[in-house]
Amino acid sequence: IMTHNTTAARRLIERVGTLPPERRMVRLGSEQLQGYTEKDWKAWWQQKEIQDHLAKIFAPVGEASRKHDVKISFHPGQFCVLASATPEIVERSIEEFEYHADLARWMGFGKSFQDGCKINVHISGKRGPQGIIDALQRLTPEARNCITIENDENKWGLDSSLELEKDVALVLDIHHHWCNTRGEYIMPEDDRVKRIIDSWRGVRPAMHYSVSREDLLLEHSRTHKPDFPELEEQGFKKGKLRAHSDYLWNDAVNDWALSHWQWADIMVEAKCKNLASNQLLQRHFINTDAFTGKIAA
């Protein structure tokens, strides 16, 4: 199974490597190694011969990404809560995060700050930014070099993320920010965006983009950005508005998202993944023929 999964990851990266340069970015699934942190199996995975074998079979995955200039990322699940107020949850979350760091290290990443593979998590947990700072001190160097923090749509929004600007690279999720602020369309010239850029220490940042579901806003114009307060007045709930669409159906929101491409690669988090990211790229080509960075799912 481990050999099958690593071969599939390599082939996926090689396939992405055949796309135009601006599409060469991919999020790998967390389910590469089944039971890696499960209490009855983790000792088996930590045997030297197994670790050596994993390093051998994951190395070609990283080599393929560098050969084809494909940026890689992971997004551990919502149960990875580094800022939890419960010590046992923090322990398990660090273990889960380090599993992803192991994958990155075997692929040859994590040797320097944001060197091609990011491992993205939300702040999550009652302890907030301070909980992340405390957890960082317990992570391996590879994990600290790969970790990114994303602003949340609920409690820990962009202002909370910015408390960590000197500690980690920050990922701006513009849909989360729209939900968290109940309607702000943050602009690339915003001082907060500059602080996000600075958190990447000279590396080109990544950002996340999605929009409210098309089957929720059936009657909404494609050429006007949704107005959060107006939608709330009409009876739409925040929990429904924050759900991700299948495609990027709103041209006005797409144009706003594309305005951020000048400073960050855009990771599309729509449900239809590469089909939606290609839709956004085609919208870009309608407006301009200039190449700026990467757009991918």
mmCIF file of C-alpha atoms in Angstrom:
data_model
loop_
_atom_site.group_PDB
_atom_site.id
_atom_site.type_symbol
_atom_site.label_atom_id
_atom_site.label_comp_id
_atom_site.label_asym_id
_atom_site.label_seq_id
_atom_site.Cartn_x
_atom_site.Cartn_y
_atom_site.Cartn_z
ATOM 1 C CA ILE A 1 0.000 0.000 0.000
ATOM 2 C CA MET A 2 2.778 2.452 0.884
ATOM 3 C CA THR A 3 4.525 1.743 -2.405
ATOM 4 C CA HIS A 4 1.281 2.172 -4.336
ATOM 5 C CA ASN A 5 0.559 5.506 -2.617
ATOM 6 C CA THR A 6 4.016 6.944 -3.200
ATOM 7 C CA THR A 7 3.945 5.833 -6.837
ATOM 8 C CA ALA A 8 0.548 7.492 -7.265
ATOM 9 C CA ALA A 9 1.852 10.706 -5.677
ATOM 10 C CA ARG A 10 4.850 10.732 -7.999
ATOM 11 C CA ARG A 11 2.681 10.143 -11.060
ATOM 12 C CA LEU A 12 0.301 12.894 -9.984
ATOM 13 C CA ILE A 13 3.192 15.338 -9.663
ATOM 14 C CA GLU A 14 4.564 14.255 -13.044
ATOM 15 C CA ARG A 15 1.105 14.828 -14.552
ATOM 16 C CA VAL A 16 0.890 18.290 -12.984
ATOM 17 C CA GLY A 17 4.384 18.898 -14.337
ATOM 18 C CA THR A 18 3.014 18.626 -17.883
ATOM 19 C CA LEU A 19 0.647 21.563 -17.285
ATOM 20 C CA PRO A 20 1.553 25.184 -18.010
ATOM 21 C CA PRO A 21 3.930 26.643 -15.395
ATOM 22 C CA GLU A 22 1.165 28.626 -13.684
ATOM 23 C CA ARG A 23 -0.751 25.377 -12.913
ATOM 24 C CA ARG A 24 2.110 23.489 -11.274
ATOM 25 C CA MET A 25 1.006 23.306 -7.670
ATOM 26 C CA VAL A 26 -0.709 20.382 -5.928
ATOM 27 C CA ARG A 27 -2.041 19.421 -2.496
ATOM 28 C CA LEU A 28 -1.232 15.830 -1.570
ATOM 29 C CA GLY A 29 -3.638 13.893 0.643
ATOM 30 C CA SER A 30 -2.772 13.082 4.231
ATOM 31 C CA GLU A 31 -3.657 9.391 3.828
ATOM 32 C CA GLN A 32 -0.297 8.356 2.402
ATOM 33 C CA LEU A 33 0.568 5.979 5.259
ATOM 34 C CA GLN A 34 -2.321 4.268 6.995
ATOM 35 C CA GLY A 35 -2.116 4.086 10.793
ATOM 36 C CA TYR A 36 1.157 6.023 11.052
ATOM 37 C CA THR A 37 0.096 7.736 14.295
ATOM 38 C CA GLU A 38 -2.378 5.074 15.508
ATOM 39 C CA LYS A 39 -1.327 3.901 18.978
ATOM 40 C CA ASP A 40 -1.168 0.177 18.110
ATOM 41 C CA TRP A 41 0.802 0.708 14.890
ATOM 42 C CA LYS A 42 3.075 3.702 15.354
ATOM 43 C CA ALA A 43 5.892 1.630 16.879
ATOM 44 C CA TRP A 44 5.897 -0.539 13.748
ATOM 45 C CA TRP A 45 6.209 2.510 11.509
ATOM 46 C CA GLN A 46 9.128 3.834 13.564
ATOM 47 C CA GLN A 47 11.321 0.758 13.013
ATOM 48 C CA LYS A 48 14.575 1.754 11.356
ATOM 49 C CA GLU A 49 14.129 -0.546 8.368
ATOM 50 C CA ILE A 50 10.660 0.857 7.727
ATOM 51 C CA GLN A 51 11.838 4.452 8.093
ATOM 52 C CA ASP A 52 14.728 3.767 5.722
ATOM 53 C CA HIS A 53 12.343 2.204 3.204
ATOM 54 C CA LEU A 54 9.989 5.175 3.416
ATOM 55 C CA ALA A 55 12.847 7.597 2.820
ATOM 56 C CA LYS A 56 13.811 5.567 -0.267
ATOM 57 C CA ILE A 57 10.345 5.434 -1.842
ATOM 58 C CA PHE A 58 9.359 9.035 -1.052
ATOM 59 C CA ALA A 59 12.603 10.540 -2.402
ATOM 60 C CA PRO A 60 11.442 10.222 -6.063
ATOM 61 C CA VAL A 61 8.264 12.131 -5.203
ATOM 62 C CA GLY A 62 10.308 15.123 -4.075
ATOM 63 C CA GLU A 63 12.706 14.741 -6.991
ATOM 64 C CA ALA A 64 9.775 14.862 -9.415
ATOM 65 C CA SER A 65 8.409 18.030 -7.812
ATOM 66 C CA ARG A 66 11.743 19.812 -8.103
ATOM 67 C CA LYS A 67 12.387 18.541 -11.625
ATOM 68 C CA HIS A 68 9.002 19.787 -12.858
ATOM 69 C CA ASP A 69 8.802 22.899 -10.629
ATOM 70 C CA VAL A 70 5.661 21.642 -8.875
ATOM 71 C CA LYS A 71 4.960 23.153 -5.458
ATOM 72 C CA ILE A 72 3.579 20.688 -2.896
ATOM 73 C CA SER A 73 1.392 21.206 0.136
ATOM 74 C CA PHE A 74 -0.402 19.218 2.823
ATOM 75 C CA HIS A 75 -3.409 20.267 4.886
ATOM 76 C CA PRO A 76 -3.760 18.125 8.052
ATOM 77 C CA GLY A 77 -7.371 17.570 9.105
ATOM 78 C CA GLN A 78 -9.358 19.704 11.521
ATOM 79 C CA PHE A 79 -8.545 17.325 14.377
ATOM 80 C CA CYS A 80 -4.933 18.591 14.267
ATOM 81 C CA VAL A 81 -5.413 21.273 16.939
ATOM 82 C CA LEU A 82 -2.013 22.599 17.984
ATOM 83 C CA ALA A 83 -3.529 25.368 20.122
ATOM 84 C CA SER A 84 -5.878 23.165 22.123
ATOM 85 C CA ALA A 85 -6.279 23.795 25.860
ATOM 86 C CA THR A 86 -6.188 20.011 26.400
ATOM 87 C CA PRO A 87 -2.596 18.713 26.691
ATOM 88 C CA GLU A 88 -3.489 15.257 25.330
ATOM 89 C CA ILE A 89 -4.963 16.807 22.177
ATOM 90 C CA VAL A 90 -1.850 18.941 21.708
ATOM 91 C CA GLU A 91 0.322 15.809 22.034
ATOM 92 C CA ARG A 92 -1.675 13.944 19.390
ATOM 93 C CA SER A 93 -1.795 17.020 17.151
ATOM 94 C CA ILE A 94 1.980 17.470 17.269
ATOM 95 C CA GLU A 95 2.361 13.776 16.463
ATOM 96 C CA GLU A 96 0.003 14.159 13.492
ATOM 97 C CA PHE A 97 1.786 17.285 12.276
ATOM 98 C CA GLU A 98 5.172 15.580 12.548
ATOM 99 C CA TYR A 99 3.836 12.729 10.418
ATOM 100 C CA HIS A 100 3.343 15.265 7.613
ATOM 101 C CA ALA A 101 6.794 16.693 8.355
ATOM 102 C CA ASP A 102 8.232 13.180 7.949
ATOM 103 C CA LEU A 103 6.652 12.995 4.486
ATOM 104 C CA ALA A 104 8.153 16.365 3.603
ATOM 105 C CA ARG A 105 11.586 15.408 4.952
ATOM 106 C CA TRP A 106 11.670 12.120 3.010
ATOM 107 C CA MET A 107 10.838 14.131 -0.112
ATOM 108 C CA GLY A 108 13.824 16.390 0.572
ATOM 109 C CA PHE A 109 11.938 19.398 1.949
ATOM 110 C CA GLY A 110 12.139 21.236 5.247
ATOM 111 C CA LYS A 111 15.864 21.877 5.001
ATOM 112 C CA SER A 112 15.245 25.626 4.880
ATOM 113 C CA PHE A 113 12.309 27.972 5.446
ATOM 114 C CA GLN A 114 9.445 27.273 2.996
ATOM 115 C CA ASP A 115 11.629 25.437 0.492
ATOM 116 C CA GLY A 116 8.820 23.930 -1.610
ATOM 117 C CA CYS A 117 6.424 22.031 0.647
ATOM 118 C CA LYS A 118 4.045 23.761 3.021
ATOM 119 C CA ILE A 119 2.026 22.060 5.764
ATOM 120 C CA ASN A 120 -0.973 24.256 6.448
ATOM 121 C CA VAL A 121 -3.164 24.331 9.566
ATOM 122 C CA HIS A 122 -5.652 26.695 11.164
ATOM 123 C CA ILE A 123 -4.902 28.159 14.598
ATOM 124 C CA SER A 124 -7.800 26.099 16.068
ATOM 125 C CA GLY A 125 -8.114 25.656 19.816
ATOM 126 C CA LYS A 126 -8.893 27.823 22.801
ATOM 127 C CA ARG A 127 -5.295 28.940 23.369
ATOM 128 C CA GLY A 128 -5.133 30.779 20.056
ATOM 129 C CA PRO A 129 -1.871 32.308 18.773
ATOM 130 C CA GLN A 130 -0.028 31.661 22.040
ATOM 131 C CA GLY A 131 -0.882 27.989 21.742
ATOM 132 C CA ILE A 132 0.729 27.928 18.287
ATOM 133 C CA ILE A 133 3.843 29.685 19.599
ATOM 134 C CA ASP A 134 4.176 27.137 22.388
ATOM 135 C CA ALA A 135 3.668 24.220 19.977
ATOM 136 C CA LEU A 136 6.274 25.579 17.554
ATOM 137 C CA GLN A 137 8.958 25.166 20.202
ATOM 138 C CA ARG A 138 8.208 21.440 20.285
ATOM 139 C CA LEU A 139 8.303 20.832 16.534
ATOM 140 C CA THR A 140 11.279 19.488 14.624
ATOM 141 C CA PRO A 141 13.259 21.943 12.461
ATOM 142 C CA GLU A 142 11.704 20.447 9.313
ATOM 143 C CA ALA A 143 8.197 20.938 10.700
ATOM 144 C CA ARG A 144 8.940 24.555 11.656
ATOM 145 C CA ASN A 145 10.318 25.222 8.182
ATOM 146 C CA CYS A 146 7.193 23.824 6.488
ATOM 147 C CA ILE A 147 4.347 25.026 8.730
ATOM 148 C CA THR A 148 1.963 27.737 7.557
ATOM 149 C CA ILE A 149 -0.964 29.210 9.489
ATOM 150 C CA GLU A 150 -4.258 30.065 7.789
ATOM 151 C CA ASN A 151 -6.812 32.589 9.029
ATOM 152 C CA ASP A 152 -10.111 31.062 10.143
ATOM 153 C CA GLU A 153 -13.656 31.981 9.232
ATOM 154 C CA ASN A 154 -14.779 31.922 12.873
ATOM 155 C CA LYS A 155 -12.881 32.884 16.034
ATOM 156 C CA TRP A 156 -9.282 33.143 14.881
ATOM 157 C CA GLY A 157 -9.397 35.495 11.909
ATOM 158 C CA LEU A 158 -6.683 37.452 10.130
ATOM 159 C CA ASP A 159 -5.853 39.683 13.112
ATOM 160 C CA SER A 160 -5.117 36.549 15.147
ATOM 161 C CA SER A 161 -2.934 35.130 12.374
ATOM 162 C CA LEU A 162 -0.969 38.370 12.217
ATOM 163 C CA GLU A 163 0.085 37.884 15.845
ATOM 164 C CA LEU A 164 2.277 35.093 14.408
ATOM 165 C CA GLU A 165 3.836 37.052 11.536
ATOM 166 C CA LYS A 166 7.323 36.839 13.056
ATOM 167 C CA ASP A 167 6.989 33.122 13.809
ATOM 168 C CA VAL A 168 5.500 31.387 10.742
ATOM 169 C CA ALA A 169 4.511 31.991 7.126
ATOM 170 C CA LEU A 170 0.883 33.125 6.955
ATOM 171 C CA VAL A 171 -1.648 31.937 4.377
ATOM 172 C CA LEU A 172 -4.437 34.392 3.608
ATOM 173 C CA ASP A 173 -7.754 32.687 2.895
ATOM 174 C CA ILE A 174 -9.806 35.478 1.346
ATOM 175 C CA HIS A 175 -13.133 33.623 1.587
ATOM 176 C CA HIS A 176 -12.554 32.881 5.268
ATOM 177 C CA HIS A 177 -11.765 36.554 5.776
ATOM 178 C CA TRP A 178 -14.945 37.585 3.975
ATOM 179 C CA CYS A 179 -16.954 35.310 6.292
ATOM 180 C CA ASN A 180 -15.092 36.271 9.464
ATOM 181 C CA THR A 181 -15.523 40.016 8.862
ATOM 182 C CA ARG A 182 -19.028 39.590 7.459
ATOM 183 C CA GLY A 183 -18.209 41.003 4.094
ATOM 184 C CA GLU A 184 -14.784 42.649 3.730
ATOM 185 C CA TYR A 185 -13.177 42.177 0.338
ATOM 186 C CA ILE A 186 -9.581 42.719 1.404
ATOM 187 C CA MET A 187 -7.426 44.359 -1.256
ATOM 188 C CA PRO A 188 -3.813 43.563 -2.207
ATOM 189 C CA GLU A 189 -2.721 47.080 -1.218
ATOM 190 C CA ASP A 190 -3.923 46.553 2.365
ATOM 191 C CA ASP A 191 -1.203 46.928 5.024
ATOM 192 C CA ARG A 192 -2.226 43.553 6.458
ATOM 193 C CA VAL A 193 -1.388 41.921 3.145
ATOM 194 C CA LYS A 194 2.082 43.454 3.271
ATOM 195 C CA ARG A 195 2.574 41.919 6.711
ATOM 196 C CA ILE A 196 1.534 38.530 5.336
ATOM 197 C CA ILE A 197 4.057 38.898 2.513
ATOM 198 C CA ASP A 198 6.780 39.793 5.018
ATOM 199 C CA SER A 199 6.002 36.641 7.030
ATOM 200 C CA TRP A 200 7.259 34.569 4.073
ATOM 201 C CA ARG A 201 10.756 36.107 4.321
ATOM 202 C CA GLY A 202 11.312 36.562 0.606
ATOM 203 C CA VAL A 203 9.570 33.371 -0.577
ATOM 204 C CA ARG A 204 6.534 33.855 -2.834
ATOM 205 C CA PRO A 205 3.456 33.351 -0.607
ATOM 206 C CA ALA A 206 0.441 31.124 -1.190
ATOM 207 C CA MET A 207 -3.161 32.122 -0.547
ATOM 208 C CA HIS A 208 -6.483 30.264 -0.572
ATOM 209 C CA TYR A 209 -9.582 31.145 -2.575
ATOM 210 C CA SER A 210 -13.135 29.868 -2.670
ATOM 211 C CA VAL A 211 -16.602 31.422 -2.848
ATOM 212 C CA SER A 212 -20.043 30.663 -1.410
ATOM 213 C CA ARG A 213 -21.870 27.792 -3.062
ATOM 214 C CA GLU A 214 -23.617 28.384 -6.371
ATOM 215 C CA ASP A 215 -26.595 26.229 -5.349
ATOM 216 C CA LEU A 216 -27.089 28.505 -2.336
ATOM 217 C CA LEU A 217 -27.031 31.803 -4.248
ATOM 218 C CA LEU A 218 -29.012 30.610 -7.253
ATOM 219 C CA GLU A 219 -30.457 34.007 -8.126
ATOM 220 C CA HIS A 220 -27.312 36.029 -7.520
ATOM 221 C CA SER A 221 -25.731 37.944 -10.398
ATOM 222 C CA ARG A 222 -22.418 36.620 -11.700
ATOM 223 C CA THR A 223 -21.196 40.166 -12.261
ATOM 224 C CA HIS A 224 -21.705 41.525 -8.718
ATOM 225 C CA LYS A 225 -19.852 40.496 -5.599
ATOM 226 C CA PRO A 226 -22.144 39.077 -2.877
ATOM 227 C CA ASP A 227 -22.891 41.550 -0.079
ATOM 228 C CA PHE A 228 -22.689 39.725 3.257
ATOM 229 C CA PRO A 229 -24.945 42.063 5.315
ATOM 230 C CA GLU A 230 -27.569 42.049 2.550
ATOM 231 C CA LEU A 231 -27.496 38.271 2.398
ATOM 232 C CA GLU A 232 -27.919 38.031 6.172
ATOM 233 C CA GLU A 233 -30.898 40.382 5.962
ATOM 234 C CA GLN A 234 -32.383 38.047 3.362
ATOM 235 C CA GLY A 235 -32.084 35.138 5.813
ATOM 236 C CA PHE A 236 -28.868 33.479 4.690
ATOM 237 C CA LYS A 237 -26.839 32.027 7.583
ATOM 238 C CA LYS A 238 -23.092 32.399 7.993
ATOM 239 C CA GLY A 239 -22.679 28.634 8.277
ATOM 240 C CA LYS A 240 -24.179 28.196 4.815
ATOM 241 C CA LEU A 241 -22.321 31.127 3.259
ATOM 242 C CA ARG A 242 -18.926 29.829 4.340
ATOM 243 C CA ALA A 243 -19.342 26.477 2.526
ATOM 244 C CA HIS A 244 -17.153 26.157 -0.574
ATOM 245 C CA SER A 245 -18.653 26.158 -4.068
ATOM 246 C CA ASP A 246 -18.089 23.484 -6.701
ATOM 247 C CA TYR A 247 -16.900 25.967 -9.326
ATOM 248 C CA LEU A 248 -15.884 29.633 -9.324
ATOM 249 C CA TRP A 249 -19.173 30.918 -10.638
ATOM 250 C CA ASN A 250 -18.934 34.642 -9.841
ATOM 251 C CA ASP A 251 -16.877 36.692 -12.309
ATOM 252 C CA ALA A 252 -16.763 39.756 -10.059
ATOM 253 C CA VAL A 253 -15.371 37.767 -7.135
ATOM 254 C CA ASN A 254 -12.938 36.015 -9.473
ATOM 255 C CA ASP A 255 -11.605 39.354 -10.697
ATOM 256 C CA TRP A 256 -11.113 40.464 -7.094
ATOM 257 C CA ALA A 257 -9.298 37.216 -6.266
ATOM 258 C CA LEU A 258 -7.091 37.579 -9.331
ATOM 259 C CA SER A 259 -6.027 41.042 -8.151
ATOM 260 C CA HIS A 260 -4.120 39.208 -5.389
ATOM 261 C CA TRP A 261 -2.186 37.106 -7.903
ATOM 262 C CA GLN A 262 0.389 39.865 -8.110
ATOM 263 C CA TRP A 263 1.750 38.844 -4.716
ATOM 264 C CA ALA A 264 0.709 35.207 -4.097
ATOM 265 C CA ASP A 265 0.085 31.866 -5.771
ATOM 266 C CA ILE A 266 -3.654 31.118 -5.608
ATOM 267 C CA MET A 267 -4.705 27.739 -4.227
ATOM 268 C CA VAL A 268 -8.299 27.136 -5.285
ATOM 269 C CA GLU A 269 -10.352 25.298 -2.663
ATOM 270 C CA ALA A 270 -13.491 24.740 -4.729
ATOM 271 C CA LYS A 271 -14.917 21.214 -4.669
ATOM 272 C CA CYS A 272 -14.188 20.584 -8.344
ATOM 273 C CA LYS A 273 -10.491 21.270 -7.743
ATOM 274 C CA ASN A 274 -8.440 21.456 -10.963
ATOM 275 C CA LEU A 275 -11.522 22.152 -13.091
ATOM 276 C CA ALA A 276 -12.290 25.204 -10.958
ATOM 277 C CA SER A 277 -8.683 26.420 -10.900
ATOM 278 C CA ASN A 278 -8.531 26.196 -14.685
ATOM 279 C CA GLN A 279 -11.752 28.227 -14.794
ATOM 280 C CA LEU A 280 -10.049 30.956 -12.774
ATOM 281 C CA LEU A 281 -6.998 30.881 -15.017
ATOM 282 C CA GLN A 282 -9.182 31.246 -18.104
ATOM 283 C CA ARG A 283 -10.828 34.274 -16.477
ATOM 284 C CA HIS A 284 -7.349 35.737 -16.024
ATOM 285 C CA PHE A 285 -6.560 35.225 -19.716
ATOM 286 C CA ILE A 286 -9.759 37.044 -20.656
ATOM 287 C CA ASN A 287 -8.530 40.093 -18.740
ATOM 288 C CA THR A 288 -4.797 40.007 -19.499
ATOM 289 C CA ASP A 289 -2.126 37.869 -21.108
ATOM 290 C CA ALA A 290 0.465 38.606 -18.418
ATOM 291 C CA PHE A 291 1.834 35.695 -16.347
ATOM 292 C CA THR A 292 2.119 36.344 -12.626
ATOM 293 C CA GLY A 293 2.409 33.111 -10.610
ATOM 294 C CA LYS A 294 0.660 29.804 -9.981
ATOM 295 C CA ILE A 295 -3.036 28.952 -9.812
ATOM 296 C CA ALA A 296 -3.924 25.404 -8.823
ATOM 297 C CA ALA A 297 -6.235 23.287 -6.716
#
